[in-house]
CSV table of C-alpha atoms in Angstrom, one decimal:
chain,number,residue,atom,x,y,z
A,1184,MET,CA,84.5,119.5,97.3
A,1185,TYR,CA,83.1,121.6,100.2
A,1186,LEU,CA,80.0,121.9,102.2
A,1187,GLU,CA,78.1,124.7,100.6
A,1188,LYS,CA,74.8,124.8,102.5
A,1189,VAL,CA,73.0,123.4,105.5
A,1190,LYS,CA,69.3,123.3,106.0
A,1191,LEU,CA,67.6,122.2,109.2
A,1192,TRP,CA,63.9,121.4,110.1
A,1193,ASN,CA,62.9,120.8,113.8
A,1194,PHE,CA,66.5,120.1,114.8
A,1195,ARG,CA,66.9,121.2,118.5
A,1196,LYS,CA,66.2,125.0,118.6
A,1197,TYR,CA,65.7,125.3,115.0
A,1198,GLY,CA,62.1,124.4,114.5
A,1199,LYS,CA,58.4,125.5,114.4
A,1200,ARG,CA,55.0,124.0,115.3
A,1201,GLY,CA,53.2,122.1,112.5
A,1202,GLU,CA,54.2,120.0,109.6
A,1203,ILE,CA,57.6,120.3,107.8
A,1204,VAL,CA,57.4,122.5,104.7
A,1205,LEU,CA,60.3,121.7,102.5
A,1206,ASP,CA,60.4,125.2,100.9
A,1207,GLU,CA,60.6,126.7,104.4
A,1208,PRO,CA,63.6,125.5,106.3
A,1209,HIS,CA,63.9,126.5,109.9
A,1210,LEU,CA,67.5,127.2,109.4
A,1211,GLU,CA,69.3,127.8,106.0
A,1212,LEU,CA,73.0,128.5,106.3
A,1213,ASN,CA,75.2,129.2,103.3
A,1214,LEU,CA,78.9,128.4,103.8
A,1215,ASN,CA,82.0,129.6,101.9
A,1216,LYS,CA,84.8,127.5,100.4
A,1217,GLY,CA,87.6,127.7,102.9
A,1218,VAL,CA,87.4,128.6,106.5
A,1219,ASN,CA,83.9,129.5,108.1
A,1220,VAL,CA,83.5,130.8,111.6
A,1221,LEU,CA,80.4,130.6,113.6
A,1222,ILE,CA,80.0,133.3,116.2
A,1223,GLY,CA,77.3,133.7,118.8
A,1224,GLU,CA,76.5,133.6,122.4
A,1225,ASN,CA,76.1,130.6,124.5
A,1226,ASP,CA,73.0,128.5,123.5
A,1227,SER,CA,72.6,130.4,120.3
A,1228,GLY,CA,72.7,127.2,118.1
A,1229,LYS,CA,76.3,126.9,117.0
A,1230,THR,CA,76.8,123.5,118.5
A,1231,ALA,CA,73.5,122.4,117.0
A,1232,ILE,CA,74.7,123.2,113.5
A,1233,ILE,CA,78.0,121.3,114.0
A,1234,ASP,CA,76.2,118.3,115.6
A,1235,ALA,CA,73.7,118.2,112.6
A,1236,ILE,CA,76.6,118.0,110.1
A,1237,LYS,CA,78.2,115.3,112.3
A,1238,LEU,CA,75.0,113.2,112.5
A,1239,VAL,CA,74.8,113.0,108.7
A,1240,LEU,CA,78.4,112.7,107.7
A,1241,LYS,CA,79.7,110.8,110.8
A,1242,THR,CA,83.5,111.3,111.8
A,1243,HIS,CA,86.7,109.5,111.6
A,1244,SER,CA,86.8,109.3,115.4
A,1245,PHE,CA,85.5,106.3,117.4
A,1246,GLU,CA,82.5,108.2,118.8
A,1247,TRP,CA,79.0,106.8,118.7
A,1248,ILE,CA,76.8,109.3,116.8
A,1249,ARG,CA,73.0,108.7,116.6
A,1250,PRO,CA,69.9,110.8,116.9
A,1251,GLU,CA,68.5,111.3,120.4
A,1252,GLU,CA,65.2,112.6,121.8
A,1253,ASP,CA,66.8,115.9,122.7
A,1254,ASP,CA,67.7,116.4,119.1
A,1255,PHE,CA,64.0,117.1,118.2
A,1256,PHE,CA,62.5,120.6,118.6
A,1257,SER,CA,60.1,120.7,121.3
A,1258,GLY,CA,56.9,118.8,120.4
A,1259,ALA,CA,58.0,117.8,117.0
A,1260,GLU,CA,57.9,114.2,115.8
A,1261,LYS,CA,60.0,114.6,112.8
A,1262,MET,CA,63.2,116.4,112.0
A,1263,ARG,CA,65.1,116.8,108.7
A,1264,ILE,CA,68.7,117.7,107.7
A,1265,GLU,CA,69.9,118.6,104.2
A,1266,LEU,CA,73.6,119.1,103.4
A,1267,TYR,CA,74.6,120.5,100.0
A,1268,PHE,CA,78.1,120.0,98.4
A,1269,ASP,CA,79.6,121.9,95.5
A,1270,ASP,CA,82.9,122.2,93.7
A,1271,MET,CA,82.8,118.4,93.1
A,1272,GLU,CA,84.6,118.0,89.8
A,1273,GLU,CA,87.4,115.9,91.2
A,1274,GLN,CA,85.3,113.8,93.5
A,1275,ALA,CA,82.2,113.5,91.4
A,1276,TYR,CA,83.0,109.9,90.1
A,1277,HIS,CA,82.5,108.6,93.6
A,1278,PHE,CA,78.8,109.8,93.6
A,1279,ASN,CA,77.8,109.4,90.0
A,1280,GLU,CA,74.3,107.9,90.7
A,1281,TRP,CA,73.4,110.6,93.2
A,1282,LEU,CA,74.6,113.8,91.6
A,1283,SER,CA,72.6,116.8,90.6
A,1284,TYR,CA,73.9,119.5,88.1
A,1285,ARG,CA,73.7,123.3,88.2
A,1286,GLU,CA,74.2,125.4,85.1
A,1287,GLU,CA,76.6,128.3,85.2
A,1288,ASP,CA,77.9,130.2,82.0
A,1289,GLY,CA,76.5,127.5,79.8
A,1290,LYS,CA,78.4,124.7,81.7
A,1291,LEU,CA,77.1,122.0,83.9
A,1292,TYR,CA,78.7,121.5,87.3
A,1293,PRO,CA,78.1,118.5,89.6
A,1294,THR,CA,76.5,119.0,93.0
A,1295,LEU,CA,75.5,116.6,95.8
A,1296,LYS,CA,72.4,116.8,98.2
A,1297,LEU,CA,72.2,114.7,101.2
A,1298,VAL,CA,68.9,114.2,103.0
A,1299,TYR,CA,68.4,112.7,106.6
A,1300,GLU,CA,65.1,112.4,108.2
A,1301,VAL,CA,64.4,111.0,111.6
A,1302,SER,CA,61.0,110.4,113.3
A,1303,SER,CA,60.0,110.0,116.9
A,1304,LYS,CA,56.9,108.0,117.9
A,1305,ASN,CA,55.8,107.1,121.3
A,1306,GLY,CA,59.3,107.8,122.7
A,1307,ARG,CA,60.8,105.5,120.0
A,1308,ILE,CA,63.3,107.1,117.6
A,1309,ILE,CA,63.0,105.9,113.9
A,1310,PRO,CA,65.9,107.0,111.8
A,1311,SER,CA,65.8,106.5,108.0
A,1312,ASP,CA,68.7,105.8,105.7
A,1313,ILE,CA,70.8,108.8,104.5
A,1314,CYS,CA,69.6,109.6,100.9
A,1315,ALA,CA,71.1,111.6,98.2
A,1316,GLY,CA,70.0,112.9,94.9
A,1317,ASP,CA,68.1,115.6,93.0
A,1318,ASN,CA,64.7,116.8,94.4
A,1319,GLY,CA,62.2,114.0,94.2
A,1320,LEU,CA,64.8,111.5,93.0
A,1321,GLU,CA,66.6,110.9,96.3
A,1322,LYS,CA,67.7,107.4,97.0
A,1323,GLN,CA,69.8,105.6,99.6
A,1324,LEU,CA,73.4,106.5,99.7
A,1325,LYS,CA,75.7,103.4,99.7
A,1326,SER,CA,78.1,102.9,102.5
A,1327,GLU,CA,81.0,103.1,100.1
A,1328,ALA,CA,80.1,106.6,99.1
A,1329,LYS,CA,79.7,107.6,102.8
A,1330,GLU,CA,83.2,106.8,103.5
A,1331,TYR,CA,84.3,109.7,101.2
A,1332,LEU,CA,82.1,112.1,103.2
A,1333,LYS,CA,83.4,111.3,106.8
A,1334,THR,CA,84.7,114.4,108.5
A,1335,THR,CA,87.5,115.1,111.1
A,1336,TYR,CA,86.0,116.7,114.1
A,1337,LEU,CA,88.2,118.5,116.7
A,1338,LYS,CA,86.4,119.0,120.0
A,1339,PRO,CA,86.6,122.2,121.9
A,1340,LEU,CA,89.8,123.3,123.3
A,1341,ARG,CA,88.7,122.5,126.9
A,1342,ASP,CA,88.8,118.8,125.8
A,1343,ALA,CA,92.2,119.1,124.0
A,1344,SER,CA,94.3,117.7,126.8
A,1345,SER,CA,92.4,114.4,126.8
A,1346,ASP,CA,91.9,114.1,123.1
A,1347,LEU,CA,95.5,114.9,122.2
A,1348,THR,CA,97.0,112.4,124.7
A,1349,PRO,CA,99.4,110.1,122.7
A,1350,LYS,CA,97.5,106.8,123.0
A,1351,GLN,CA,95.9,104.3,120.8
A,1352,ASN,CA,92.8,105.5,118.9
A,1353,SER,CA,93.2,109.1,120.4
A,1354,ARG,CA,92.4,112.1,118.2
A,1355,LEU,CA,96.2,112.6,118.0
A,1356,SER,CA,96.9,109.2,116.6
A,1357,GLN,CA,94.0,109.4,114.1
A,1358,ILE,CA,95.2,112.8,112.7
A,1359,LEU,CA,98.8,111.6,112.5
A,1360,LYS,CA,97.8,108.4,110.7
A,1361,THR,CA,96.3,110.5,107.8
A,1362,HIS,CA,99.5,112.5,107.3
A,1363,ASP,CA,101.6,111.7,104.3
A,1364,ALA,CA,104.6,111.1,106.6
A,1365,PHE,CA,102.9,108.1,108.1
A,1366,GLN,CA,102.0,106.5,104.8
A,1367,ASN,CA,103.9,103.6,103.2
A,1368,LYS,CA,105.5,104.6,100.1
A,1369,ASP,CA,107.3,102.1,97.8
A,1370,GLY,CA,107.6,99.8,100.8
A,1371,ASP,CA,109.3,102.4,102.9
A,1372,HIS,CA,107.7,104.3,105.8
A,1373,LEU,CA,108.7,107.9,105.4
A,1374,PHE,CA,108.4,108.7,109.1
A,1375,LEU,CA,110.6,105.7,110.0
A,1376,SER,CA,113.1,106.7,107.4
A,1377,LEU,CA,113.4,110.2,108.8
A,1378,LEU,CA,113.7,108.8,112.3
A,1379,LYS,CA,116.4,106.4,111.2
A,1380,SER,CA,118.4,109.2,109.5
A,1381,LEU,CA,118.2,111.3,112.7
A,1382,MET,CA,119.4,108.4,114.8
A,1383,GLN,CA,122.3,108.0,112.4
A,1384,ILE,CA,123.2,111.6,112.6
A,1385,TYR,CA,122.9,111.5,116.4
A,1386,LEU,CA,125.2,108.3,116.7
A,1387,THR,CA,127.7,110.0,114.3
A,1388,ILE,CA,127.8,113.1,116.6
A,1389,LEU,CA,128.0,110.9,119.7
A,1390,LYS,CA,130.9,108.9,118.3
A,1391,ALA,CA,132.7,112.0,117.4
A,1392,LYS,CA,132.3,113.5,121.0
A,1393,ILE,CA,133.7,110.1,122.5
A,1394,ILE,CA,136.7,110.2,120.2
A,1395,MET,CA,137.3,113.9,121.1
A,1396,THR,CA,137.0,113.0,124.8
A,1397,MET,CA,139.5,110.1,124.6
A,1398,ILE,CA,142.1,112.5,122.7
């Protein structure tokens, strides 16, 4: 599964005056499977795209992500974000009731569209639930399904020294906890097993050095 497309309406600098027209997104960005690189000058909208994705998917980090007044295009009272996922054959069973299907070479392939709308009225932000489904059939995405969509976000390198500090709930600890070496397998913790093996090797070498010194 990968994020295949992002559409934005009235999100930060991507907006226009007037009502939202669903067939005319203010930004439509197609992404490739694998690595995608956003290149542009400062204040060109790169961070806005990343933050829009975070706003819908949330992250595994302990940061509070919610829509704010500055997220609205100037003068707009409603913003909309749509995220499209493809290549979902292996994960489709987590999202059965929200899936759409595209036809290619006579075969049907599952896809997923997420929709998030937020309104602003008299300085009060009114978010809606994240919905998913085919056009006109969108319905609320359950929290269990949302857990399979959370992302891992690494902040800019300028923040790396603080985020990669080895402490509880740091980004470093969160990343390492997801690694296979930190998972319990058959009642044995792989990382601890490797550490114990290294300690045994170290003690064996240390004993040999002591014996040689005594001789």
